[in-house]
Amino acid sequence: MADTLTITDNRTGRQYEIPITDGTVRAMDLRQVRTSDEDFGLMTYDPAYQNTASCRSRITFIDGDKGILLYRGYPIDQLAERSSFLDVAFLLLNGELPTAAERTAWTGAIAAQATPPAGAVGLLQGFPRDAHAMGMFLSLVGALSTYYPDAKTVSDPAVRLLQIQRAIAQVPAVGAWAYRHATGQPVVAPDSTQSYAGNFLRMLLQTPDGHYEPNPVLERALDILFILHADHEQNCSTSAMRGIGSSQADPFSSLAGATGALYGPLHGGANEAVLRMLLEIGSVDHIPAFIARVKKGEGRLMGFGHRVYKSYDPRARIVKRTADEVFAVTGRNPLLDIALELERIALEDEYFVKRRLYPNVDFYSGLIYQAMGFPVEMFPVLFAIPRTAGWLAQWDEMLRDPDQKIARPRQVYLGPARRDVPGD
Ligand code: CMC
């Protein structure tokens, strides 16, 4: 069996044989399919990239039909059970889990870089008190490029590694400080003796007398949520990261762009949107009317559906389990009953079954965040902090890939042909 595709162009009767590699044909191989020498050649039309592979990657694998998610080959449930977020970040970046010596060096490098430049606190003062935490986070991440001009040398792997460490190390402080600004509290400096998640919780929730002892169950739950959100192959924000990075912009500018992509309610803003939806529904009795509205096309059931998963999102399963552990400490979130009933109805209702809409990672995560005391505006930030590791792993892979160039899609132009501007 030849690994080729034979195309017959019925406009000309000509035949072309195109190689198939890894289940793909190269779109550029279609360019030779032309009706005349003046013809530009055939292109593919794929709005929203539903069937276009933009890269070859060795980082994350998803089987959307079977509900499988692997980071560098390791199943997500095993990583959530047996690893820490910083181990997973190392894995995404380097391809293997760290040895004991590598872990010590890696966590040491992260701890050493954890304090954002002093000017970041001054920048925060310029934001309104009611500024959305994600807007402040995005701006401060972008502003890091002004403090680290060396980050521009993206062709140097050693320089890239330093920026990767800086970014992963500093996003918890940037996120926590945005929250402290919004709540009128002074910022708390990072503490290198704490875990990644514990340090973040401390910077967020420490009281004015300097007190805060993270509850180990909540600290571990947050670390698990960070692991689940660390990467998800070529989603909207990762594509933005790769797209911006392909112009050889510095990584902080690319991270700011990726954060912007994540902010939207169809992507990382969905966890916030789910919580607002549950509050709006208000009680289990109102669910049938809400579902009826969704089925009429008046709004979406947020936290449901996914471009790739056409079965239960494996991350949602782990989040649901983690929620029980968190609620055992914090008390049960009263919105859980509404979420469970929504899920029960949706999984039986023909509208959702036919479209293969299942809960995604965002459906239950907001309930945990709320029970832990985070305001809703922080939810997308809680997604962006761990995803920074995935974005950077994908960015680094892109810069090492000889196949990659500046991202530049084509278009099908349907506007007016050349015409003259009317004269007097
Ligand atoms: N509620 C109701 N109907 C839905 C939903 C939903 N959540 N999601 C999809 N549909 C319907 C949609 O109306 C369409 O119906 P029809 O064929 O009759 O027009 C059909 O299902 C296919 O939807 P689509 O919009 O073509 O699917 P997509 O792959 O473009 O969108 C999605 C994927 C995640 C944007 C979408 O499912 C959605 O908007 N979900 C709600 C937002 C959400 O939870 N986002 C988080 C995604 S997971 C984490 C992350 O990526 O950040």
Coordinates of N, CA, C and O in Angstrom, one line a residue, residues 100-177:
A100 N 16.2 13.3 40.9 CA 16.3 14.0 42.1 C 17.2 15.2 42.0 O 16.8 16.3 42.5
A101 N 18.3 15.1 41.3 CA 19.3 16.2 41.2 C 18.7 17.3 40.3 O 18.8 18.5 40.6
E102 N 18.0 16.9 39.2 CA 17.4 17.8 38.3 C 16.3 18.6 39.0 O 16.1 19.8 38.8
R103 N 15.6 17.9 39.9 CA 14.5 18.5 40.6 C 15.0 19.6 41.5 O 14.5 20.7 41.6
T104 N 16.1 19.3 42.2 CA 16.7 20.3 43.2 C 17.1 21.5 42.4 O 16.9 22.6 42.8
A105 N 17.8 21.3 41.3 CA 18.3 22.4 40.5 C 17.1 23.2 39.9 O 17.1 24.5 40.0
W106 N 16.1 22.6 39.4 CA 14.9 23.2 38.8 C 14.2 24.0 39.8 O 13.9 25.2 39.6
T107 N 13.8 23.4 41.0 CA 13.0 24.1 42.0 C 13.9 25.3 42.5 O 13.3 26.3 42.8
G108 N 15.2 25.1 42.6 CA 16.1 26.1 43.1 C 16.1 27.3 42.2 O 16.0 28.5 42.6
A109 N 16.1 27.0 40.9 CA 16.1 28.1 39.9 C 14.8 28.9 39.9 O 14.8 30.1 39.8
I110 N 13.7 28.1 40.1 CA 12.4 28.8 40.1 C 12.3 29.7 41.4 O 11.9 30.8 41.3
A111 N 12.7 29.1 42.5 CA 12.7 29.9 43.7 C 13.5 31.2 43.6 O 13.1 32.2 44.1
A112 N 14.7 31.0 43.0 CA 15.6 32.2 42.9 C 15.0 33.3 42.0 O 15.5 34.5 42.2
Q113 N 14.1 33.0 41.1 CA 13.6 34.0 40.2 C 12.2 34.5 40.5 O 11.6 35.1 39.7
A114 N 11.7 34.1 41.7 CA 10.3 34.2 41.9 C 9.7 35.6 42.2 O 8.5 35.8 42.1
T115 N 10.6 36.6 42.4 CA 10.1 37.9 42.7 C 10.1 38.8 41.4 O 11.2 39.0 40.8
P116 N 9.0 39.3 41.0 CA 8.9 40.1 39.8 C 9.7 41.4 40.1 O 9.9 41.8 41.3
P117 N 10.1 42.1 39.1 CA 10.8 43.4 39.2 C 10.0 44.4 40.1 O 8.8 44.4 40.0
A118 N 10.7 45.2 40.9 CA 10.0 46.1 41.9 C 9.0 47.0 41.2 O 8.0 47.3 41.7
G119 N 9.4 47.4 39.9 CA 8.5 48.3 39.2 C 7.1 47.7 39.0 O 6.2 48.5 38.7
A120 N 6.9 46.4 39.0 CA 5.6 45.8 38.8 C 4.6 46.3 39.8 O 3.4 46.5 39.5
V121 N 5.0 46.5 41.0 CA 4.1 47.0 42.1 C 3.6 48.4 41.7 O 2.4 48.7 41.9
G122 N 4.5 49.2 41.2 CA 4.2 50.5 40.8 C 3.2 50.5 39.6 O 2.2 51.3 39.6
L123 N 3.4 49.6 38.7 CA 2.5 49.5 37.6 C 1.0 49.2 38.0 O 0.1 49.7 37.5
L124 N 1.0 48.3 39.1 CA -0.4 47.9 39.6 C -1.1 49.1 40.1 O -2.4 49.1 39.9
Q125 N -0.4 50.0 40.7 CA -1.1 51.2 41.2 C -1.9 52.0 40.1 O -2.8 52.7 40.4
G126 N -1.5 51.8 38.9 CA -2.2 52.5 37.8 C -3.5 51.9 37.4 O -4.3 52.6 36.7
F127 N -3.8 50.7 37.9 CA -5.0 50.1 37.5 C -6.2 50.5 38.4 O -5.9 50.7 39.6
P128 N -7.4 50.6 37.8 CA -8.5 50.9 38.7 C -8.7 49.8 39.8 O -8.3 48.6 39.5
R129 N -9.2 50.1 40.9 CA -9.4 49.1 41.9 C -10.3 47.9 41.5 O -10.1 46.8 41.9
D130 N -11.3 48.3 40.6 CA -12.2 47.2 40.1 C -11.7 46.6 38.8 O -12.5 45.9 38.1
A131 N -10.4 46.8 38.5 CA -9.9 46.2 37.2 C -10.0 44.6 37.3 O -9.8 44.1 38.4
H132 N -10.3 44.0 36.2 CA -10.4 42.5 36.2 C -9.0 42.0 36.4 O -8.0 42.4 35.8
A133 N -8.9 41.0 37.2 CA -7.5 40.4 37.6 C -6.8 39.9 36.3 O -5.6 40.0 36.2
M134 N -7.5 39.4 35.4 CA -6.9 38.8 34.2 C -6.3 39.9 33.3 O -5.3 39.8 32.7
G135 N -7.0 41.1 33.3 CA -6.5 42.3 32.5 C -5.2 42.7 33.2 O -4.2 43.1 32.5
M136 N -5.1 42.8 34.5 CA -3.9 43.2 35.2 C -2.8 42.2 35.0 O -1.6 42.5 34.7
F137 N -3.1 40.9 35.1 CA -2.2 39.8 34.9 C -1.5 39.9 33.5 O -0.3 39.9 33.4
L138 N -2.4 40.0 32.5 CA -1.9 40.1 31.1 C -1.0 41.3 30.9 O 0.1 41.1 30.3
S139 N -1.3 42.4 31.5 CA -0.5 43.6 31.3 C 0.9 43.4 32.0 O 1.9 43.8 31.4
L140 N 0.8 42.9 33.2 CA 2.1 42.8 33.9 C 3.0 41.7 33.2 O 4.2 41.9 33.2
V141 N 2.4 40.6 32.7 CA 3.3 39.6 32.1 C 3.9 40.3 30.8 O 5.1 40.1 30.6
G142 N 3.2 41.0 30.1 CA 3.7 41.7 28.9 C 4.8 42.7 29.3 O 5.9 42.8 28.7
A143 N 4.6 43.4 30.5 CA 5.5 44.4 30.9 C 6.9 43.8 31.3 O 7.9 44.5 31.3
L144 N 6.9 42.5 31.6 CA 8.2 41.9 32.0 C 9.2 42.0 30.9 O 10.4 42.1 31.2
S145 N 8.7 42.2 29.7 CA 9.7 42.3 28.6 C 10.5 43.6 28.7 O 11.6 43.7 28.2
T146 N 9.9 44.6 29.4 CA 10.7 45.9 29.5 C 11.7 45.8 30.6 O 12.7 46.5 30.5
Y147 N 11.5 44.9 31.5 CA 12.6 44.7 32.6 C 13.7 43.7 32.1 O 14.7 43.7 32.7
Y148 N 13.3 42.8 31.2 CA 14.3 41.8 30.7 C 14.5 41.9 29.2 O 14.1 41.1 28.5
P149 N 15.2 43.0 28.8 CA 15.4 43.2 27.4 C 16.2 42.1 26.7 O 16.1 41.9 25.5
D150 N 17.0 41.3 27.5 CA 17.8 40.2 27.0 C 16.9 39.1 26.4 O 17.3 38.3 25.6
A151 N 15.6 39.2 26.8 CA 14.6 38.1 26.4 C 14.5 38.2 24.8 O 14.0 37.2 24.3
K152 N 14.9 39.3 24.2 CA 14.7 39.4 22.8 C 15.5 38.4 22.0 O 15.2 38.1 20.8
T153 N 16.6 37.9 22.6 CA 17.5 37.0 21.9 C 17.0 35.6 21.9 O 17.5 34.7 22.5
V154 N 15.9 35.4 21.1 CA 15.2 34.1 21.2 C 15.9 33.0 20.5 O 15.5 31.8 20.7
S155 N 16.9 33.3 19.7 CA 17.6 32.3 19.0 C 18.6 31.5 20.0 O 19.1 30.5 19.6
D156 N 18.9 32.1 21.1 CA 19.8 31.5 22.0 C 19.1 30.6 23.1 O 18.4 31.1 23.9
P157 N 19.3 29.2 23.0 CA 18.6 28.4 24.0 C 18.9 28.7 25.4 O 18.0 28.5 26.3
A158 N 20.1 29.2 25.8 CA 20.4 29.5 27.2 C 19.6 30.7 27.6 O 19.1 30.8 28.7
V159 N 19.5 31.7 26.7 CA 18.6 32.9 27.0 C 17.2 32.5 27.2 O 16.5 32.9 28.1
R160 N 16.7 31.6 26.3 CA 15.3 31.1 26.3 C 15.1 30.5 27.7 O 14.1 30.7 28.3
L161 N 16.0 29.6 28.1 CA 15.8 28.9 29.4 C 15.7 29.9 30.5 O 14.8 29.7 31.4
L162 N 16.5 30.9 30.5 CA 16.4 31.9 31.6 C 15.0 32.6 31.7 O 14.4 32.7 32.7
Q163 N 14.5 32.9 30.5 CA 13.2 33.6 30.4 C 12.1 32.6 30.8 O 11.1 33.0 31.5
I164 N 12.3 31.3 30.5 CA 11.3 30.3 30.8 C 11.2 30.2 32.3 O 10.2 30.2 33.0
Q165 N 12.4 30.2 33.0 CA 12.4 30.1 34.4 C 11.8 31.3 35.1 O 11.0 31.3 36.0
R166 N 12.2 32.5 34.5 CA 11.6 33.8 35.1 C 10.1 33.8 35.0 O 9.4 34.1 36.0
A167 N 9.6 33.4 33.8 CA 8.1 33.5 33.6 C 7.4 32.5 34.5 O 6.5 32.9 35.2
I168 N 7.9 31.2 34.5 CA 7.2 30.2 35.4 C 7.3 30.6 36.9 O 6.3 30.5 37.6
A169 N 8.5 31.2 37.2 CA 8.7 31.6 38.6 C 7.8 32.7 39.0 O 7.3 32.8 40.2
Q170 N 7.6 33.7 38.1 CA 7.0 35.0 38.5 C 5.5 35.0 38.3 O 4.8 35.9 38.9
V171 N 4.9 34.2 37.5 CA 3.5 34.3 37.3 C 2.6 34.1 38.5 O 1.6 34.8 38.7
P172 N 3.0 33.3 39.5 CA 2.2 33.3 40.8 C 2.2 34.6 41.5 O 1.1 35.1 41.9
A173 N 3.3 35.3 41.6 CA 3.3 36.6 42.2 C 2.5 37.6 41.4 O 1.8 38.4 42.0
V174 N 2.7 37.6 40.1 CA 2.0 38.5 39.3 C 0.4 38.3 39.5 O -0.3 39.3 39.7
G175 N 0.0 37.1 39.5 CA -1.4 36.8 39.7 C -1.9 37.2 41.1 O -2.9 37.8 41.3
A176 N -1.1 36.8 42.1 CA -1.5 37.1 43.5 C -1.5 38.6 43.7 O -2.4 39.2 44.4
W177 N -0.5 39.3 43.2 CA -0.4 40.8 43.4 C -1.6 41.5 42.7 O -2.1 42.5 43.2

